[in-house]
mmCIF file of N, CA and C in Angstrom:
data_model
loop_
_atom_site.group_PDB
_atom_site.id
_atom_site.type_symbol
_atom_site.label_atom_id
_atom_site.label_comp_id
_atom_site.label_asym_id
_atom_site.label_seq_id
_atom_site.Cartn_x
_atom_site.Cartn_y
_atom_site.Cartn_z
ATOM 1 N N UNK O 1 -32.010 65.522 9.184
ATOM 2 C CA UNK O 1 -33.513 66.225 9.291
ATOM 3 C C UNK O 1 -33.566 67.605 8.662
ATOM 4 N N UNK O 2 -34.995 67.932 8.451
ATOM 5 C CA UNK O 2 -34.752 69.167 7.622
ATOM 6 C C UNK O 2 -35.957 69.805 8.179
ATOM 7 N N UNK O 3 -36.413 70.967 8.491
ATOM 8 C CA UNK O 3 -37.373 71.884 9.647
ATOM 9 C C UNK O 3 -38.817 70.730 9.552
ATOM 10 N N UNK O 4 -39.345 70.696 8.304
ATOM 11 C CA UNK O 4 -40.494 70.213 8.022
ATOM 12 C C UNK O 4 -40.647 69.105 8.852
ATOM 13 N N UNK O 5 -39.520 68.020 8.685
ATOM 14 C CA UNK O 5 -39.680 66.468 8.831
ATOM 15 C C UNK O 5 -39.272 66.588 10.496
ATOM 16 N N UNK O 6 -38.815 67.408 10.705
ATOM 17 C CA UNK O 6 -38.637 67.760 12.624
ATOM 18 C C UNK O 6 -40.208 68.354 13.171
ATOM 19 N N UNK O 7 -40.882 69.706 11.784
ATOM 20 C CA UNK O 7 -42.230 69.635 12.587
ATOM 21 C C UNK O 7 -43.054 68.580 12.574
ATOM 22 N N UNK O 8 -42.936 68.022 11.439
ATOM 23 C CA UNK O 8 -44.381 66.649 11.391
ATOM 24 C C UNK O 8 -43.717 65.735 12.130
ATOM 25 N N UNK O 9 -42.140 65.564 12.565
ATOM 26 C CA UNK O 9 -41.809 64.650 14.166
ATOM 27 C C UNK O 9 -42.606 64.908 15.719
ATOM 28 N N UNK O 10 -42.157 66.088 15.901
ATOM 29 C CA UNK O 10 -43.153 67.032 16.982
ATOM 30 C C UNK O 10 -44.518 66.680 17.329
ATOM 31 N N UNK O 11 -45.166 66.820 15.814
ATOM 32 C CA UNK O 11 -46.562 67.270 15.420
ATOM 33 C C UNK O 11 -46.984 65.599 15.572
ATOM 34 N N UNK O 12 -46.299 65.131 15.392
ATOM 35 C CA UNK O 12 -46.679 63.495 15.881
ATOM 36 C C UNK O 12 -46.056 62.795 17.289
ATOM 37 N N UNK O 13 -45.286 63.800 18.008
ATOM 38 C CA UNK O 13 -45.181 63.136 18.738
ATOM 39 C C UNK O 13 -46.782 63.366 19.840
ATOM 40 N N UNK O 14 -46.781 65.021 19.765
ATOM 41 C CA UNK O 14 -48.155 65.653 20.271
ATOM 42 C C UNK O 14 -49.633 64.578 19.876
ATOM 43 N N UNK O 15 -49.898 64.021 18.541
ATOM 44 C CA UNK O 15 -50.464 63.213 18.433
ATOM 45 C C UNK O 15 -51.286 61.904 18.970
ATOM 46 N N UNK O 16 -49.114 61.150 19.614
ATOM 47 C CA UNK O 16 -49.245 60.007 20.488
ATOM 48 C C UNK O 16 -49.245 60.541 21.754
ATOM 49 N N UNK O 17 -48.820 61.717 22.328
ATOM 50 C CA UNK O 17 -49.720 61.577 23.678
ATOM 51 C C UNK O 17 -51.033 62.316 23.929
ATOM 52 N N UNK O 18 -51.730 62.119 22.787
ATOM 53 C CA UNK O 18 -52.602 62.492 22.697
ATOM 54 C C UNK O 18 -53.915 61.553 22.288
ATOM 55 N N UNK O 19 -53.235 60.430 22.422
ATOM 56 C CA UNK O 19 -54.223 58.875 21.909
ATOM 57 C C UNK O 19 -54.104 57.989 22.766
ATOM 58 N N UNK O 20 -55.160 56.590 22.890
ATOM 59 C CA UNK O 20 -55.180 55.724 23.260
ATOM 60 C C UNK O 20 -55.588 54.418 22.557
ATOM 61 N N UNK O 21 -54.386 53.100 22.817
ATOM 62 C CA UNK O 21 -55.412 52.017 22.663
ATOM 63 C C UNK O 21 -56.313 51.572 22.943
ATOM 64 N N UNK O 22 -56.687 50.726 21.978
ATOM 65 C CA UNK O 22 -58.098 50.854 21.683
ATOM 66 C C UNK O 22 -58.217 50.071 22.318
ATOM 67 N N UNK O 23 -58.978 48.863 24.063
ATOM 68 C CA UNK O 23 -59.010 47.803 24.102
ATOM 69 C C UNK O 23 -59.830 46.784 23.044
ATOM 70 N N UNK O 24 -60.790 47.233 22.453
ATOM 71 C CA UNK O 24 -61.437 46.877 21.880
ATOM 72 C C UNK O 24 -61.143 46.129 20.126
ATOM 73 N N UNK O 25 -60.236 47.044 19.569
ATOM 74 C CA UNK O 25 -59.780 46.827 18.731
ATOM 75 C C UNK O 25 -57.786 46.613 18.611
ATOM 76 N N UNK O 26 -57.643 46.915 17.392
ATOM 77 C CA UNK O 26 -56.172 47.852 17.354
ATOM 78 C C UNK O 26 -56.257 48.564 16.612
ATOM 79 N N UNK O 27 -56.890 49.838 17.183
ATOM 80 C CA UNK O 27 -56.911 50.836 16.934
ATOM 81 C C UNK O 27 -56.058 51.712 17.877
ATOM 82 N N UNK O 28 -55.785 53.499 16.991
ATOM 83 C CA UNK O 28 -55.415 54.172 17.970
ATOM 84 C C UNK O 28 -56.278 55.210 17.973
ATOM 85 N N UNK O 29 -56.800 55.315 19.314
ATOM 86 C CA UNK O 29 -58.164 56.026 19.289
ATOM 87 C C UNK O 29 -57.280 57.760 19.566
ATOM 88 N N UNK O 30 -58.334 59.304 19.081
ATOM 89 C CA UNK O 30 -58.092 59.932 19.372
ATOM 90 C C UNK O 30 -58.854 60.738 20.800
ATOM 91 N N UNK O 31 -58.059 61.302 21.677
ATOM 92 C CA UNK O 31 -58.193 61.263 23.236
ATOM 93 C C UNK O 31 -58.643 62.913 23.269
ATOM 94 N N UNK O 32 -58.371 63.834 22.008
ATOM 95 C CA UNK O 32 -57.561 65.044 22.095
ATOM 96 C C UNK O 32 -59.246 65.616 21.130
ATOM 97 N N UNK O 33 -59.141 66.992 21.416
ATOM 98 C CA UNK O 33 -60.072 67.795 20.652
ATOM 99 C C UNK O 33 -61.429 66.968 19.545
ATOM 100 N N UNK O 34 -62.693 66.734 19.992
ATOM 101 C CA UNK O 34 -63.929 66.164 19.113
ATOM 102 C C UNK O 34 -64.954 66.999 18.318
ATOM 103 N N UNK O 35 -64.532 67.465 17.372
ATOM 104 C CA UNK O 35 -65.638 68.547 17.193
ATOM 105 C C UNK O 35 -66.486 68.186 16.195
ATOM 106 N N UNK O 36 -67.800 68.207 15.554
ATOM 107 C CA UNK O 36 -68.799 68.421 14.713
ATOM 108 C C UNK O 36 -69.577 67.902 15.381
ATOM 109 N N UNK O 37 -70.792 69.125 14.482
ATOM 110 C CA UNK O 37 -72.305 68.703 14.457
ATOM 111 C C UNK O 37 -73.646 67.541 14.243
ATOM 112 N N UNK O 38 -72.617 66.553 13.856
ATOM 113 C CA UNK O 38 -73.469 65.079 13.878
ATOM 114 C C UNK O 38 -72.830 64.574 13.363
ATOM 115 N N UNK O 39 -72.903 63.344 13.528
ATOM 116 C CA UNK O 39 -72.333 62.314 13.386
ATOM 117 C C UNK O 39 -71.339 61.913 12.295
ATOM 118 N N UNK O 40 -70.904 61.114 11.513
ATOM 119 C CA UNK O 40 -69.776 60.791 12.422
ATOM 120 C C UNK O 40 -68.483 62.234 12.946
ATOM 121 N N UNK O 41 -68.246 61.698 14.405
ATOM 122 C CA UNK O 41 -67.791 63.114 15.014
ATOM 123 C C UNK O 41 -66.069 62.685 14.648
ATOM 124 N N UNK O 42 -64.913 63.301 14.658
ATOM 125 C CA UNK O 42 -63.747 63.334 13.386
ATOM 126 C C UNK O 42 -63.143 63.861 14.887
ATOM 127 N N UNK O 43 -62.157 63.837 15.193
ATOM 128 C CA UNK O 43 -60.783 64.730 15.835
ATOM 129 C C UNK O 43 -60.738 65.825 15.647
ATOM 130 N N UNK O 44 -60.026 66.802 15.442
ATOM 131 C CA UNK O 44 -59.411 67.857 15.863
ATOM 132 C C UNK O 44 -57.847 68.499 16.239
ATOM 133 N N UNK O 45 -57.422 69.368 15.384
ATOM 134 C CA UNK O 45 -55.957 69.503 16.221
ATOM 135 C C UNK O 45 -55.276 70.239 15.425
ATOM 136 N N UNK O 46 -55.078 71.465 16.373
ATOM 137 C CA UNK O 46 -54.638 72.885 15.867
ATOM 138 C C UNK O 46 -53.437 72.862 15.301
ATOM 139 N N UNK O 47 -53.257 73.385 14.219
ATOM 140 C CA UNK O 47 -51.423 73.087 13.767
ATOM 141 C C UNK O 47 -51.027 74.269 13.117
ATOM 142 N N UNK O 48 -49.744 75.056 12.608
ATOM 143 C CA UNK O 48 -49.321 75.433 11.895
ATOM 144 C C UNK O 48 -48.475 74.632 10.496
ATOM 145 N N UNK O 49 -48.894 74.513 9.953
ATOM 146 C CA UNK O 49 -48.053 73.919 8.945
ATOM 147 C C UNK O 49 -46.759 74.136 8.265
ATOM 148 N N UNK O 50 -45.617 73.798 8.300
ATOM 149 C CA UNK O 50 -44.572 74.640 7.742
ATOM 150 C C UNK O 50 -44.649 75.596 6.093
ATOM 151 N N UNK O 51 -45.513 74.792 5.483
ATOM 152 C CA UNK O 51 -46.373 75.980 4.443
ATOM 153 C C UNK O 51 -47.515 76.803 4.551
ATOM 154 N N UNK O 52 -47.613 76.804 5.221
ATOM 155 C CA UNK O 52 -49.143 77.688 5.976
ATOM 156 C C UNK O 52 -48.480 78.873 5.905
ATOM 157 N N UNK O 53 -48.833 79.955 6.209
ATOM 158 C CA UNK O 53 -49.199 81.502 6.980
ATOM 159 C C UNK O 53 -49.131 81.365 8.418
ATOM 160 N N UNK O 54 -50.288 80.995 8.670
ATOM 161 C CA UNK O 54 -50.659 80.601 9.695
ATOM 162 C C UNK O 54 -51.534 79.630 10.503
ATOM 163 N N UNK O 55 -51.862 79.464 11.453
ATOM 164 C CA UNK O 55 -52.385 77.736 12.381
ATOM 165 C C UNK O 55 -53.988 77.759 12.003
ATOM 166 N N UNK O 56 -53.923 76.687 11.636
ATOM 167 C CA UNK O 56 -55.461 76.329 11.606
ATOM 168 C C UNK O 56 -55.701 74.869 12.056
ATOM 169 N N UNK O 57 -56.627 74.445 11.588
ATOM 170 C CA UNK O 57 -57.706 73.483 12.642
ATOM 171 C C UNK O 57 -57.480 72.542 11.863
ATOM 172 N N UNK O 58 -57.299 71.076 11.929
ATOM 173 C CA UNK O 58 -56.933 70.056 11.369
ATOM 174 C C UNK O 58 -57.736 68.660 11.465
ATOM 175 N N UNK O 59 -58.503 68.203 10.543
ATOM 176 C CA UNK O 59 -58.865 66.182 10.951
ATOM 177 C C UNK O 59 -57.843 65.638 11.342
ATOM 178 N N UNK O 60 -57.864 64.865 12.927
ATOM 179 C CA UNK O 60 -56.667 64.498 13.202
ATOM 180 C C UNK O 60 -55.850 63.172 12.210
ATOM 181 N N UNK O 61 -56.517 62.529 11.621
ATOM 182 C CA UNK O 61 -56.339 61.874 11.493
ATOM 183 C C UNK O 61 -55.484 61.811 9.900
ATOM 184 N N UNK O 62 -56.215 63.236 9.056
ATOM 185 C CA UNK O 62 -55.592 63.838 8.171
ATOM 186 C C UNK O 62 -53.800 63.601 8.575
ATOM 187 N N UNK O 63 -53.632 64.630 9.386
ATOM 188 C CA UNK O 63 -52.640 64.580 10.245
ATOM 189 C C UNK O 63 -51.766 63.506 10.099
ATOM 190 N N UNK O 64 -52.332 63.073 10.892
ATOM 191 C CA UNK O 64 -51.615 61.218 11.793
ATOM 192 C C UNK O 64 -51.119 60.819 10.331
ATOM 193 N N UNK O 65 -51.210 60.709 9.639
ATOM 194 C CA UNK O 65 -51.263 59.870 8.398
ATOM 195 C C UNK O 65 -49.916 60.470 7.370
ATOM 196 N N UNK O 66 -50.476 62.660 7.393
ATOM 197 C CA UNK O 66 -48.835 62.997 7.244
ATOM 198 C C UNK O 66 -47.522 62.961 8.176
ATOM 199 N N UNK O 67 -47.929 62.856 9.357
ATOM 200 C CA UNK O 67 -46.854 62.657 10.300
ATOM 201 C C UNK O 67 -46.429 61.740 10.236
ATOM 202 N N UNK O 68 -47.007 60.117 9.452
ATOM 203 C CA UNK O 68 -46.631 58.948 8.921
ATOM 204 C C UNK O 68 -45.764 59.394 7.791
ATOM 205 N N UNK O 69 -45.854 59.698 7.184
ATOM 206 C CA UNK O 69 -45.523 59.647 5.581
ATOM 207 C C UNK O 69 -44.524 61.102 5.748
ATOM 208 N N UNK O 70 -44.298 61.977 6.723
ATOM 209 C CA UNK O 70 -43.297 63.095 6.483
ATOM 210 C C UNK O 70 -43.988 63.961 5.487
ATOM 211 N N UNK O 71 -45.442 63.809 4.713
ATOM 212 C CA UNK O 71 -45.407 64.855 3.847
ATOM 213 C C UNK O 71 -46.514 65.334 3.991
ATOM 214 N N UNK O 72 -47.026 66.831 3.726
ATOM 215 C CA UNK O 72 -48.346 66.713 3.799
ATOM 216 C C UNK O 72 -49.410 66.871 2.481
ATOM 217 N N UNK O 73 -50.456 66.256 2.782
ATOM 218 C CA UNK O 73 -51.507 65.710 1.686
ATOM 219 C C UNK O 73 -51.870 67.191 1.238
ATOM 220 N N UNK O 74 -52.549 67.185 -0.306
ATOM 221 C CA UNK O 74 -52.976 67.476 -0.830
ATOM 222 C C UNK O 74 -54.276 68.048 -0.339
ATOM 223 N N UNK O 75 -55.205 69.226 -0.492
ATOM 224 C CA UNK O 75 -56.643 69.435 0.430
ATOM 225 C C UNK O 75 -57.604 68.587 -0.503
ATOM 226 N N UNK O 76 -57.578 68.457 -1.765
ATOM 227 C CA UNK O 76 -58.441 67.189 -2.512
ATOM 228 C C UNK O 76 -58.533 66.139 -2.259
ATOM 229 N N UNK O 77 -57.523 65.759 -1.236
ATOM 230 C CA UNK O 77 -56.679 64.590 -1.261
ATOM 231 C C UNK O 77 -57.317 63.759 0.245
ATOM 232 N N UNK O 78 -58.559 61.940 -0.430
ATOM 233 C CA UNK O 78 -59.204 61.761 0.779
ATOM 234 C C UNK O 78 -58.873 60.609 2.072
ATOM 235 N N UNK O 79 -58.718 61.161 2.620
ATOM 236 C CA UNK O 79 -58.499 59.951 3.773
ATOM 237 C C UNK O 79 -58.968 59.029 4.367
ATOM 238 N N UNK O 80 -59.285 57.703 4.249
ATOM 239 C CA UNK O 80 -60.708 57.347 4.378
ATOM 240 C C UNK O 80 -60.291 55.791 5.783
ATOM 241 N N UNK O 81 -61.082 55.707 6.830
ATOM 242 C CA UNK O 81 -60.989 54.814 7.844
ATOM 243 C C UNK O 81 -60.835 53.678 6.955
ATOM 244 N N UNK O 82 -59.820 52.622 6.647
ATOM 245 C CA UNK O 82 -59.947 51.300 6.456
ATOM 246 C C UNK O 82 -61.129 50.641 7.491
ATOM 247 N N UNK O 83 -60.867 51.326 8.988
ATOM 248 C CA UNK O 83 -61.351 50.745 10.657
ATOM 249 C C UNK O 83 -62.456 50.706 10.430
ATOM 250 N N UNK O 84 -62.925 51.646 9.613
ATOM 251 C CA UNK O 84 -64.361 52.450 10.084
ATOM 252 C C UNK O 84 -64.316 53.211 11.084
ATOM 253 N N UNK O 85 -63.700 54.083 12.040
ATOM 254 C CA UNK O 85 -63.274 54.247 13.319
ATOM 255 C C UNK O 85 -63.202 55.745 13.196
ATOM 256 N N UNK O 86 -63.912 56.628 13.521
ATOM 257 C CA UNK O 86 -63.882 58.376 12.796
ATOM 258 C C UNK O 86 -62.215 58.964 14.176
ATOM 259 N N UNK O 87 -62.613 58.040 14.658
ATOM 260 C CA UNK O 87 -61.451 58.104 15.967
ATOM 261 C C UNK O 87 -59.969 57.713 15.614
ATOM 262 N N UNK O 88 -60.118 57.159 14.981
ATOM 263 C CA UNK O 88 -58.808 56.388 15.193
ATOM 264 C C UNK O 88 -57.377 57.433 14.079
ATOM 265 N N UNK O 89 -56.464 56.714 14.537
ATOM 266 C CA UNK O 89 -55.575 57.754 13.825
ATOM 267 C C UNK O 89 -54.196 56.848 13.656
ATOM 268 N N UNK O 90 -54.534 55.484 13.797
ATOM 269 C CA UNK O 90 -53.122 54.981 13.438
ATOM 270 C C UNK O 90 -52.769 54.706 11.487
ATOM 271 N N UNK O 91 -52.220 55.165 11.439
ATOM 272 C CA UNK O 91 -51.476 55.005 10.146
ATOM 273 C C UNK O 91 -51.719 53.818 9.365
ATOM 274 N N UNK O 92 -51.613 52.883 9.536
ATOM 275 C CA UNK O 92 -52.044 50.923 9.229
ATOM 276 C C UNK O 92 -53.506 51.387 8.782
ATOM 277 N N UNK O 93 -54.618 52.126 9.633
ATOM 278 C CA UNK O 93 -56.235 51.926 9.252
ATOM 279 C C UNK O 93 -56.561 53.272 8.370
ATOM 280 N N UNK O 94 -55.368 53.844 7.788
ATOM 281 C CA UNK O 94 -55.685 54.960 6.878
ATOM 282 C C UNK O 94 -55.231 54.852 5.556
ATOM 283 N N UNK O 95 -56.129 55.401 4.626
ATOM 284 C CA UNK O 95 -55.108 55.304 3.157
ATOM 285 C C UNK O 95 -55.878 56.107 2.490
ATOM 286 N N UNK O 96 -55.136 56.731 1.933
ATOM 287 C CA UNK O 96 -55.342 57.542 1.075
ATOM 288 C C UNK O 96 -56.293 57.623 -0.680
ATOM 289 N N UNK O 97 -57.631 58.046 -1.105
ATOM 290 C CA UNK O 97 -58.150 57.381 -2.134
ATOM 291 C C UNK O 97 -59.089 58.480 -2.459
ATOM 292 N N UNK O 98 -59.395 58.321 -3.474
ATOM 293 C CA UNK O 98 -60.469 59.279 -4.093
ATOM 294 C C UNK O 98 -61.345 58.916 -3.219
ATOM 295 N N UNK O 99 -61.949 60.537 -3.112
ATOM 296 C CA UNK O 99 -63.366 60.837 -2.545
ATOM 297 C C UNK O 99 -64.509 60.046 -2.505
ATOM 298 N N UNK O 100 -64.671 58.962 -3.665
ATOM 299 C CA UNK O 100 -65.992 58.778 -4.667
ATOM 300 C C UNK O 100 -65.453 57.056 -3.787
ATOM 301 N N UNK O 101 -64.311 56.639 -3.711
ATOM 302 C CA UNK O 101 -63.951 55.188 -2.732
ATOM 303 C C UNK O 101 -64.028 55.138 -1.434
ATOM 304 N N UNK O 102 -63.532 56.732 -0.577
ATOM 305 C CA UNK O 102 -63.937 56.857 0.546
ATOM 306 C C UNK O 102 -65.902 57.127 1.141
ATOM 307 N N UNK O 103 -66.315 57.351 -0.023
ATOM 308 C CA UNK O 103 -67.642 57.096 0.170
ATOM 309 C C UNK O 103 -68.822 56.132 0.147
ATOM 310 N N UNK O 104 -67.947 55.165 -0.694
ATOM 311 C CA UNK O 104 -67.863 53.427 -1.391
ATOM 312 C C UNK O 104 -67.926 52.725 0.131
ATOM 313 N N UNK O 105 -66.856 53.275 0.362
ATOM 314 C CA UNK O 105 -66.264 52.470 1.512
ATOM 315 C C UNK O 105 -67.363 52.567 3.471
ATOM 316 N N UNK O 106 -67.388 53.832 3.281
ATOM 317 C CA UNK O 106 -68.403 53.665 4.422
ATOM 318 C C UNK O 106 -69.758 53.182 3.678
ATOM 319 N N UNK O 107 -70.562 52.407 2.810
ATOM 320 C CA UNK O 107 -71.004 52.716 2.125
ATOM 321 C C UNK O 107 -71.106 51.245 2.755
ATOM 322 N N UNK O 108 -70.143 50.563 2.162
ATOM 323 C CA UNK O 108 -69.479 48.565 2.361
ATOM 324 C C UNK O 108 -69.925 48.502 3.961
ATOM 325 N N UNK O 109 -70.119 49.532 4.585
ATOM 326 C CA UNK O 109 -69.688 49.157 6.552
ATOM 327 C C UNK O 109 -70.915 49.207 6.680
ATOM 328 N N UNK O 110 -71.964 49.806 5.979
ATOM 329 C CA UNK O 110 -73.069 50.146 6.441
ATOM 330 C C UNK O 110 -73.931 48.825 5.860
ATOM 331 N N UNK O 111 -73.520 48.864 4.866
ATOM 332 C CA UNK O 111 -74.124 47.355 4.631
ATOM 333 C C UNK O 111 -73.558 45.699 4.892
ATOM 334 N N UNK O 112 -72.596 46.508 5.514
ATOM 335 C CA UNK O 112 -71.839 45.155 5.716
ATOM 336 C C UNK O 112 -70.963 44.349 4.666
ATOM 337 N N UNK O 113 -70.710 44.152 3.808
ATOM 338 C CA UNK O 113 -70.377 44.193 1.855
ATOM 339 C C UNK O 113 -70.039 44.681 1.180
ATOM 340 N N UNK O 114 -68.092 44.722 1.180
ATOM 341 C CA UNK O 114 -67.745 45.493 0.063
ATOM 342 C C UNK O 114 -67.459 44.541 -1.114
ATOM 343 N N UNK O 115 -67.640 45.423 -2.103
ATOM 344 C CA UNK O 115 -67.307 44.765 -3.729
ATOM 345 C C UNK O 115 -66.045 45.465 -4.318
ATOM 346 N N UNK O 116 -65.283 44.954 -4.285
ATOM 347 C CA UNK O 116 -63.930 45.354 -5.521
ATOM 348 C C UNK O 116 -62.925 46.882 -4.707
ATOM 349 N N UNK O 117 -63.287 46.509 -3.472
ATOM 350 C CA UNK O 117 -62.180 47.874 -3.340
ATOM 351 C C UNK O 117 -61.337 47.523 -2.344
ATOM 352 N N UNK O 118 -60.082 47.922 -2.739
ATOM 353 C CA UNK O 118 -58.638 47.476 -1.750
ATOM 354 C C UNK O 118 -59.210 47.853 -0.374
ATOM 355 N N UNK O 119 -58.321 47.225 0.469
ATOM 356 C CA UNK O 119 -58.186 47.356 1.847
ATOM 357 C C UNK O 119 -57.033 47.865 2.106
ATOM 358 N N UNK O 120 -56.120 47.864 1.486
ATOM 359 C CA UNK O 120 -54.157 48.338 1.670
ATOM 360 C C UNK O 120 -54.349 49.586 2.210
ATOM 361 N N UNK O 121 -53.492 49.686 3.311
ATOM 362 C CA UNK O 121 -53.439 50.572 3.850
ATOM 363 C C UNK O 121 -52.251 51.296 2.960
ATOM 364 N N UNK O 122 -52.170 52.277 3.609
ATOM 365 C CA UNK O 122 -51.062 53.411 2.322
ATOM 366 C C UNK O 122 -49.758 53.290 3.189
ATOM 367 N N UNK O 123 -49.760 52.459 4.192
ATOM 368 C CA UNK O 123 -47.897 52.330 4.536
ATOM 369 C C UNK O 123 -47.664 51.158 3.844
ATOM 370 N N UNK O 124 -48.639 50.347 3.618
ATOM 371 C CA UNK O 124 -48.250 49.438 2.142
ATOM 372 C C UNK O 124 -47.617 49.230 0.838
ATOM 373 N N UNK O 125 -48.759 50.994 0.213
ATOM 374 C CA UNK O 125 -48.236 50.818 -1.122
ATOM 375 C C UNK O 125 -48.015 52.095 -1.660
ATOM 376 N N UNK O 126 -47.767 52.902 -0.439
ATOM 377 C CA UNK O 126 -47.273 54.150 -1.243
ATOM 378 C C UNK O 126 -48.928 55.252 -0.670
ATOM 379 N N UNK O 127 -48.588 56.245 -1.951
ATOM 380 C CA UNK O 127 -49.940 56.773 -1.555
ATOM 381 C C UNK O 127 -50.582 56.733 -2.801
ATOM 382 N N UNK O 128 -52.297 57.530 -3.525
ATOM 383 C CA UNK O 128 -52.727 57.729 -4.411
ATOM 384 C C UNK O 128 -51.974 58.704 -5.380
ATOM 385 N N UNK O 129 -51.233 59.911 -4.685
ATOM 386 C CA UNK O 129 -51.054 60.433 -5.392
ATOM 387 C C UNK O 129 -49.938 60.313 -6.737
ATOM 388 N N UNK O 130 -49.709 59.284 -6.251
ATOM 389 C CA UNK O 130 -48.119 58.869 -7.099
ATOM 390 C C UNK O 130 -48.486 57.810 -8.437
ATOM 391 N N UNK O 131 -50.141 58.193 -8.011
ATOM 392 C CA UNK O 131 -50.185 57.202 -9.447
ATOM 393 C C UNK O 131 -51.139 58.380 -9.972
ATOM 394 N N UNK O 132 -51.273 57.687 -11.684
ATOM 395 C CA UNK O 132 -51.781 58.905 -12.433
ATOM 396 C C UNK O 132 -53.353 58.553 -12.471
ATOM 397 N N UNK O 133 -53.962 57.134 -11.534
ATOM 398 C CA UNK O 133 -55.321 56.873 -12.242
ATOM 399 C C UNK O 133 -55.493 56.233 -11.095
ATOM 400 N N UNK O 134 -56.582 55.930 -10.894
ATOM 401 C CA UNK O 134 -56.818 54.917 -10.013
ATOM 402 C C UNK O 134 -56.978 53.301 -10.551
ATOM 403 N N UNK O 135 -56.702 53.456 -11.446
ATOM 404 C CA UNK O 135 -57.030 51.950 -12.266
ATOM 405 C C UNK O 135 -55.162 51.788 -12.365
ATOM 406 N N UNK O 136 -54.108 52.788 -12.228
ATOM 407 C CA UNK O 136 -53.051 52.545 -12.371
ATOM 408 C C UNK O 136 -52.800 52.244 -11.102
ATOM 409 N N UNK O 137 -52.991 52.775 -9.497
ATOM 410 C CA UNK O 137 -53.124 52.019 -8.560
ATOM 411 C C UNK O 137 -53.634 50.860 -8.110
ATOM 412 N N UNK O 138 -53.996 50.687 -8.517
ATOM 413 C CA UNK O 138 -54.636 49.050 -8.805
ATOM 414 C C UNK O 138 -53.764 48.273 -9.165
ATOM 415 N N UNK O 139 -52.699 48.293 -9.903
ATOM 416 C CA UNK O 139 -51.764 47.588 -10.433
ATOM 417 C C UNK O 139 -51.213 47.681 -9.361
ATOM 418 N N UNK O 140 -50.648 48.100 -8.731
ATOM 419 C CA UNK O 140 -49.881 47.821 -7.332
ATOM 420 C C UNK O 140 -50.353 47.012 -6.140
ATOM 421 N N UNK O 141 -51.164 46.467 -6.605
ATOM 422 C CA UNK O 141 -52.168 45.682 -5.398
ATOM 423 C C UNK O 141 -51.754 44.463 -5.608
#
């Protein structure tokens, strides 16, 4: 294991220690710091990633996916909650996708109907970064 893998493993353990299994669903719910001025409320965690020079506050669901994938995410990549629960940190419920798809998914949950959006978690088909276009990504599904 290299330093980055060790770091992400330790950070993953921190996430696990501050999360609880939801009794009403299959979600793993963040029980640590929650901060936002208006809904939806997202979990936050402070960490100094190996690629950073200083400690920063990150959205916990993004960090959960980084720990699972053992890879840092590009700041431009959106991580969507397939379960529609903003406090969920279960990697199987998270998906890397274009921001526009993430926004479409929120609309789907709001109106109870989705058309044409994949629901496969990042753990099943890798991540969006590996495709050169969203159309290419759909070929993997």
